[in-house]
GROMACS .gro file of C-alpha atoms in nm:
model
  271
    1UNK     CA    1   0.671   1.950  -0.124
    2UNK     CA    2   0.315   1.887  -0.206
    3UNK     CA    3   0.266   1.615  -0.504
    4UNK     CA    4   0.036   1.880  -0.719
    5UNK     CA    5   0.320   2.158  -0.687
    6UNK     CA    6   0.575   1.929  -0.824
    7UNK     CA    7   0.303   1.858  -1.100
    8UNK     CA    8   0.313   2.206  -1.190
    9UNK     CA    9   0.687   2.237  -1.222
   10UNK     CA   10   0.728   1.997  -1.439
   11UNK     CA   11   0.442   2.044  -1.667
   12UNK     CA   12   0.618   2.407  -1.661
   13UNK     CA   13   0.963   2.259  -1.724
   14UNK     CA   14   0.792   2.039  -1.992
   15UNK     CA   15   0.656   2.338  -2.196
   16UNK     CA   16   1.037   2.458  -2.265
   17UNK     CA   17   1.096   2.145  -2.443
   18UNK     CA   18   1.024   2.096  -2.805
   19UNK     CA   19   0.771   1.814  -2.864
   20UNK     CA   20   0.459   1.911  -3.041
   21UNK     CA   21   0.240   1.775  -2.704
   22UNK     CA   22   0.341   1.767  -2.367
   23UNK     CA   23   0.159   1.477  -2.138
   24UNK     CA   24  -0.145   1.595  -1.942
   25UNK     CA   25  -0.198   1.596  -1.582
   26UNK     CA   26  -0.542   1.457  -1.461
   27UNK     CA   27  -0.647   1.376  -1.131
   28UNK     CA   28  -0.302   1.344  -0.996
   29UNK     CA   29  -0.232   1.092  -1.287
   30UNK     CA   30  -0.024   1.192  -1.612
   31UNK     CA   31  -0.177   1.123  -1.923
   32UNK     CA   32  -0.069   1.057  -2.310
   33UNK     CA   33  -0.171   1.358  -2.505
   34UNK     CA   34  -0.262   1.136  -2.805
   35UNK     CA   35  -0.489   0.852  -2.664
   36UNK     CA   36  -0.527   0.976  -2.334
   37UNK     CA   37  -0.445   0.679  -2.141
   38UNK     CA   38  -0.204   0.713  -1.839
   39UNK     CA   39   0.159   0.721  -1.904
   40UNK     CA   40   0.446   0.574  -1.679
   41UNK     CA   41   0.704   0.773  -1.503
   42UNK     CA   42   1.020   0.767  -1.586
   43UNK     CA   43   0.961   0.654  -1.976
   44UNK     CA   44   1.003   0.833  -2.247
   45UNK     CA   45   0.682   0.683  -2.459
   46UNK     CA   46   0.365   0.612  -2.426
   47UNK     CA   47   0.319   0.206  -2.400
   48UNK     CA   48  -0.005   0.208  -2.573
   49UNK     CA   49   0.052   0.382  -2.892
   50UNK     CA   50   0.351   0.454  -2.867
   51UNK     CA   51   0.344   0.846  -2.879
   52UNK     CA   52   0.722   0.971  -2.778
   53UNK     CA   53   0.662   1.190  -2.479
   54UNK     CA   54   0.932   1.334  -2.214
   55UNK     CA   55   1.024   1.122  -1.935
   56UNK     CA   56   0.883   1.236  -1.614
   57UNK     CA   57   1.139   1.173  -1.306
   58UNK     CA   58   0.915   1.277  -1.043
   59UNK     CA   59   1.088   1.154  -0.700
   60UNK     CA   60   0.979   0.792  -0.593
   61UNK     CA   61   0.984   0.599  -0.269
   62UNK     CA   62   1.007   0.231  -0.347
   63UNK     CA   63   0.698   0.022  -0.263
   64UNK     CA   64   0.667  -0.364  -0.280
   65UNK     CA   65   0.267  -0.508  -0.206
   66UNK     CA   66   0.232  -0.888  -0.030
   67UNK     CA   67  -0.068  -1.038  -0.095
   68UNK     CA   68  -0.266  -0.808  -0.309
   69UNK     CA   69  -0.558  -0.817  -0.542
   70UNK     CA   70  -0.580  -0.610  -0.834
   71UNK     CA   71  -0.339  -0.299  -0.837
   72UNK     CA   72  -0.525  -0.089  -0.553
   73UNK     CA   73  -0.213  -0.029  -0.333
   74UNK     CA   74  -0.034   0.009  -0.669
   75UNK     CA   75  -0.207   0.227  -0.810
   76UNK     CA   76  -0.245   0.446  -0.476
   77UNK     CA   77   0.133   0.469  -0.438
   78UNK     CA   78   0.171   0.587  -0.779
   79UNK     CA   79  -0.069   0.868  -0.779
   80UNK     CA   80   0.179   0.997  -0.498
   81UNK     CA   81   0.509   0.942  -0.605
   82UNK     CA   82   0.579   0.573  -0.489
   83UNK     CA   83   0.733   0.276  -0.771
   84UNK     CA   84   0.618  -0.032  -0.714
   85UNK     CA   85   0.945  -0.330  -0.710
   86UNK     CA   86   0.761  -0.628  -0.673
   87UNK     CA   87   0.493  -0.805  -0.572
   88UNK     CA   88   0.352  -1.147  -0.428
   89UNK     CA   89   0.062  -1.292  -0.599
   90UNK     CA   90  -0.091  -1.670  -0.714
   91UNK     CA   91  -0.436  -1.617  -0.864
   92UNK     CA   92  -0.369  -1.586  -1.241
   93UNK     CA   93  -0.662  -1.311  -1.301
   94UNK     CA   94  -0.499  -1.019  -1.029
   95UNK     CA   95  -0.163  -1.126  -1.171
   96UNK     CA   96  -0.246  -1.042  -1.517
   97UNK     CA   97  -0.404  -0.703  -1.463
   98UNK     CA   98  -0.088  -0.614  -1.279
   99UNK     CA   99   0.155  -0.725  -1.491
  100UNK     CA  100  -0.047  -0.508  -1.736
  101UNK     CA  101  -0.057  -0.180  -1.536
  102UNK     CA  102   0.256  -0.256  -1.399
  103UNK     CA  103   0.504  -0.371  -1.622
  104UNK     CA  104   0.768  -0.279  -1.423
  105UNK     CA  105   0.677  -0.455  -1.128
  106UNK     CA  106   0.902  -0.794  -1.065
  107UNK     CA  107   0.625  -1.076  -1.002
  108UNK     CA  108   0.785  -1.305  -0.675
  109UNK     CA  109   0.443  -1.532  -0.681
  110UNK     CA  110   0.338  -1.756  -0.372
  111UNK     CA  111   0.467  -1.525  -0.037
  112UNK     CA  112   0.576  -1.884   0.161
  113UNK     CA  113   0.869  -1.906  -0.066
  114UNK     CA  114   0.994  -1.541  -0.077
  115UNK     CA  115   1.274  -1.494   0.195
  116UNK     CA  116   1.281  -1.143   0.272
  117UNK     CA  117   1.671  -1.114   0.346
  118UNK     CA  118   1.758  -1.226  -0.087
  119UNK     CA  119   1.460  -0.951  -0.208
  120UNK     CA  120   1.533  -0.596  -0.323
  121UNK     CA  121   1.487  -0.368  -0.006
  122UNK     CA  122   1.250  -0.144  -0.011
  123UNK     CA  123   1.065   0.212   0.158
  124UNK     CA  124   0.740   0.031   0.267
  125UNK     CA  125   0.531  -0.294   0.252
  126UNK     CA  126   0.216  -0.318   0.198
  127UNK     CA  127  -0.051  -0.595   0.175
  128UNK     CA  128  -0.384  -0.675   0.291
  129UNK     CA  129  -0.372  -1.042   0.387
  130UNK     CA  130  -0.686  -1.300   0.324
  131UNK     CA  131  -0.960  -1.193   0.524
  132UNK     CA  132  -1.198  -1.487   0.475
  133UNK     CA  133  -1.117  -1.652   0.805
  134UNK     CA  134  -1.222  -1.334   1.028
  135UNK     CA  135  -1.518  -1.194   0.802
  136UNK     CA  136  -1.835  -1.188   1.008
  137UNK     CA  137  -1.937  -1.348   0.644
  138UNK     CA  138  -1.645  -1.601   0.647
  139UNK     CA  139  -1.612  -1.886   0.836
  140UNK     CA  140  -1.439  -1.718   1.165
  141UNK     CA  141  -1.135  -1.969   1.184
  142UNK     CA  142  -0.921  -1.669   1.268
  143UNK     CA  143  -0.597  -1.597   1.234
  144UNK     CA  144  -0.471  -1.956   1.204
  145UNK     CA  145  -0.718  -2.024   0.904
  146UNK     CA  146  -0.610  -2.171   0.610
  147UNK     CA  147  -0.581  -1.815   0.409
  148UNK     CA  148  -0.570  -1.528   0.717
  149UNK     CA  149  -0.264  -1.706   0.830
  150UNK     CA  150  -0.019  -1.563   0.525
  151UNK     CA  151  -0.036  -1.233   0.797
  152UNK     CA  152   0.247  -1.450   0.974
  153UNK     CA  153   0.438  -1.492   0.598
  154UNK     CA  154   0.409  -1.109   0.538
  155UNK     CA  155   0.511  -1.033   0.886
  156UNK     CA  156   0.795  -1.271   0.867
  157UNK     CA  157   0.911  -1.126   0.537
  158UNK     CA  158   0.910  -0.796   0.657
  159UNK     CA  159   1.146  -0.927   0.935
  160UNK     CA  160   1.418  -1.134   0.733
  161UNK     CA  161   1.419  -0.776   0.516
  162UNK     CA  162   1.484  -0.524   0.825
  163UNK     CA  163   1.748  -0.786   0.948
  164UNK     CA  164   1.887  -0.793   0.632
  165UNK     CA  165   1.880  -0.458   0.503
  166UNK     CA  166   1.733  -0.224   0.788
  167UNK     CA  167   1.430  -0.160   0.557
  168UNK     CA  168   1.138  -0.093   0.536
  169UNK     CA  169   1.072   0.154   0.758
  170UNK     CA  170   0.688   0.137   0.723
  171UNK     CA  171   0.454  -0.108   0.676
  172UNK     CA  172   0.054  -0.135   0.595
  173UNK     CA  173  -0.193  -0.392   0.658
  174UNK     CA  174  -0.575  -0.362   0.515
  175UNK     CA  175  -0.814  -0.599   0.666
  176UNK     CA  176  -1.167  -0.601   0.731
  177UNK     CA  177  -1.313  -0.492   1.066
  178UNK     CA  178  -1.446  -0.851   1.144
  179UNK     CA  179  -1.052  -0.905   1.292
  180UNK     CA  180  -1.150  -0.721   1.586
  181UNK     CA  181  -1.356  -0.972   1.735
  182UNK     CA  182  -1.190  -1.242   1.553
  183UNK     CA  183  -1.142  -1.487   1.860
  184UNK     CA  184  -1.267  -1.267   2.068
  185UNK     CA  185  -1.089  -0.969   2.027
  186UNK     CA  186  -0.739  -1.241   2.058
  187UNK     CA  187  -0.633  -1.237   1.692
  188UNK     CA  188  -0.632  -0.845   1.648
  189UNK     CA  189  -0.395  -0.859   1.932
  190UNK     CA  190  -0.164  -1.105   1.780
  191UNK     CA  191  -0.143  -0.906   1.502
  192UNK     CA  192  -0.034  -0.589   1.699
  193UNK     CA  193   0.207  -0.759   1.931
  194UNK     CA  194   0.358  -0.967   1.597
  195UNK     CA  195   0.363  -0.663   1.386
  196UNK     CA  196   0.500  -0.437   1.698
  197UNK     CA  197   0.728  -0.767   1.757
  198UNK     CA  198   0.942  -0.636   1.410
  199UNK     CA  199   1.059  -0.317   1.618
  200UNK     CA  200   1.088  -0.451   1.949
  201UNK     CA  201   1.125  -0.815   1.960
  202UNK     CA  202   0.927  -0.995   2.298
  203UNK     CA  203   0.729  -0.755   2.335
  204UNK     CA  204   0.332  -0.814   2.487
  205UNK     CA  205   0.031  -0.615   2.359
  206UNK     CA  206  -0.251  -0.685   2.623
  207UNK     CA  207  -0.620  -0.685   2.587
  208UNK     CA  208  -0.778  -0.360   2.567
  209UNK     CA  209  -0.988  -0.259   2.911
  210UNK     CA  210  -1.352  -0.457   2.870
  211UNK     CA  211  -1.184  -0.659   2.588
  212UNK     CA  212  -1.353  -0.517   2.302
  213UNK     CA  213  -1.138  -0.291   2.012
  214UNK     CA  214  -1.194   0.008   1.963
  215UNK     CA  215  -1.248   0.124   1.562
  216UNK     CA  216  -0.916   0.349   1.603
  217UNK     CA  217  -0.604   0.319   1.834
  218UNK     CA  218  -0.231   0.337   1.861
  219UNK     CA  219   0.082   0.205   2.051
  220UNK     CA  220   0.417   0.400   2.051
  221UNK     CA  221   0.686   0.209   2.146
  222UNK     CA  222   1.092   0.263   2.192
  223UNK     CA  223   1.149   0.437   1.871
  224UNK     CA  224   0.844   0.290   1.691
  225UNK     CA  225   0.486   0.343   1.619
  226UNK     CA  226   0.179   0.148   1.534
  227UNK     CA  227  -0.215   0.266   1.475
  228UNK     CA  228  -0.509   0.168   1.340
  229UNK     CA  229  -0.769   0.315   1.195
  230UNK     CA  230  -1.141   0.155   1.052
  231UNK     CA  231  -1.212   0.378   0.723
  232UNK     CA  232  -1.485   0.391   0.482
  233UNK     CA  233  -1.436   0.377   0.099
  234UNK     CA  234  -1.789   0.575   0.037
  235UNK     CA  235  -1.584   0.893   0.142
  236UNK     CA  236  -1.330   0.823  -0.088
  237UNK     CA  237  -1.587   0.840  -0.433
  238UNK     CA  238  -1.694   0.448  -0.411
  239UNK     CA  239  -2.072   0.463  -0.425
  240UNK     CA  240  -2.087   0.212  -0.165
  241UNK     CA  241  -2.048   0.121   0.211
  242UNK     CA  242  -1.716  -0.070   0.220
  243UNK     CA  243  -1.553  -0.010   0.562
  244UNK     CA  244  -1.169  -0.168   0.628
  245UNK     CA  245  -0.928  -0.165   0.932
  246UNK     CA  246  -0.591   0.033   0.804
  247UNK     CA  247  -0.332  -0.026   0.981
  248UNK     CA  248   0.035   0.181   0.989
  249UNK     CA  249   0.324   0.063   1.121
  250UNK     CA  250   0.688   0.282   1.131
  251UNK     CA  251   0.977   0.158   1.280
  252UNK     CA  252   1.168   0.433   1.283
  253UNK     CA  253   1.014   0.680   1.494
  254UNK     CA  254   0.627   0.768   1.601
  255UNK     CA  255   0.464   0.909   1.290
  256UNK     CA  256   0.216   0.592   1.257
  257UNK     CA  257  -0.061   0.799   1.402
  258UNK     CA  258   0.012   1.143   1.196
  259UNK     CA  259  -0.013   0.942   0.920
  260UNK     CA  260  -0.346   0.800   0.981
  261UNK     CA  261  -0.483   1.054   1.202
  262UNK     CA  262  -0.383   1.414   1.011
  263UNK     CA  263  -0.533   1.477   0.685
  264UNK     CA  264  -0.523   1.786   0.459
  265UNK     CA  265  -0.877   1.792   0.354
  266UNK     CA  266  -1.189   1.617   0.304
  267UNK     CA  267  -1.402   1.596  -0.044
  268UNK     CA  268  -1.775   1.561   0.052
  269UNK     CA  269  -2.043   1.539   0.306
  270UNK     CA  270  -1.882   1.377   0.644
  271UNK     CA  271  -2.211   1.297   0.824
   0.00000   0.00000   0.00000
């Protein structure tokens, strides 16, 4: 059931009860009635001034990011329905806006001492790891770099957790589009054939023909599913040109490229 039409039955259930306000719903986000900051699910009170509110039990996948920033994944999951569990993060700036807008959130810190089998399982992982070493602006050490190389903690991570719990089912990686001719085109496919490597382990992802990526793509494998896709924030309402590689992985079945590929609508001018 769409996310706005379970909006609307519970702001309808919500005007039975008896409070003097009920929390408003803008852009997807619920918001305090009183100070008109955004309220969490599942609480009965707003945390910033404290206005008693009803708690809103919307139904939540469980979401877990590996090395984020500051909230973006978070905040995305949240607007439809996901709780974030925990996180993986070092830098003391990202960690404090999070802990902020995400009190709930357990805070694991560096990813290379997380083992994924003694973490709470979760839906799906997400994470965009370093992308310094492949940045056309970065110093092009690849994959093996000093930071890009955490992909190999996150993938390993999501491995111990699958073994250990047969979750996640899906998993995201956000990267910039300088990892297609990272190495030559090499360390884009060592991140397919590693991340396709979860669902079916020895298996080889070869070059594509003429050796150059294409900006979208897909593999569908024995019961699992991986695409990519290169998208642009400026359609999204950021008034500028920011372009990143998404990539979907499911392990359960082949709905990587529906995902990616099949959207509802489009805000804006496309051209």
């Amino acid at each position: 059931q769409d996310y706005h039409d379970l909006a609307k039955q519970y702001s309808d259930m919500l005007s039975k009860y008896c409070y003097e306000e009920k929390p408003v719903l803008k852009d997807g986000i619920w918001h305090c009635p009183k100070c008109h900051r955004r309220v969490r699910m599942h609480h009965t009170y707003c945390h910033w001034c404290g206005k008693k509110i009803h708690e809103l039990t919307l139904p939540r996948n469980s979401l877990i990011i590996l090395v984020r920033r500051a909230g973006g994944f978070e905040l995305a999951g949240e607007r439809v329905g996901f709780h974030t569990v925990w996180e993986s993060e070092i830098e003391p700036f990202p960690m404090r806006v999070t802990q902020m807008r995400f009190p709930d959130a357990e805070h694991l810190g560096d990813i290379s001492r997380i083992n994924g089998a003694q973490v709470k399982p979760v839906d799906v992982v997400t994470g965009g790891s370093p992308c310094q070493n492949m940045s056309i602006a970065g110093n092009r050490t690849g994959l093996d770099g000093e930071k890009s190389v955490l992909f190999r903690e996150y993938v390993r991570i999501v491995k111990e957790m699958r073994v250990a719990h047969g979750k996640p089912r899906f998993m995201v990686w956000e990267n910039v589009p300088g990892a297609f001719s990272s190495n030559k085109g090499e360390d884009f496919r060592c991140v397919l054939e590693e991340i396709a490597g979860i669902a079916q382990v020895g298996v080889s992802v070869p070059r594509p023909p003429g050796g150059r990526w294409k900006p979208a793509g897909g593999i569908m494998g024995d019961r699992y599913s991986v695409a990519w896709r290169v998208l642009d924030a400026q359609y999204w309402g950021i008034p500028q040109r920011r372009k990143r590689i998404y990539l979907v992985a499911d392990f359960g079945g082949w709905t990587a490229g529906e995902i990616l590929f099949k959207r509802k609508g489009l805000c804006g001018d496309t051209a």
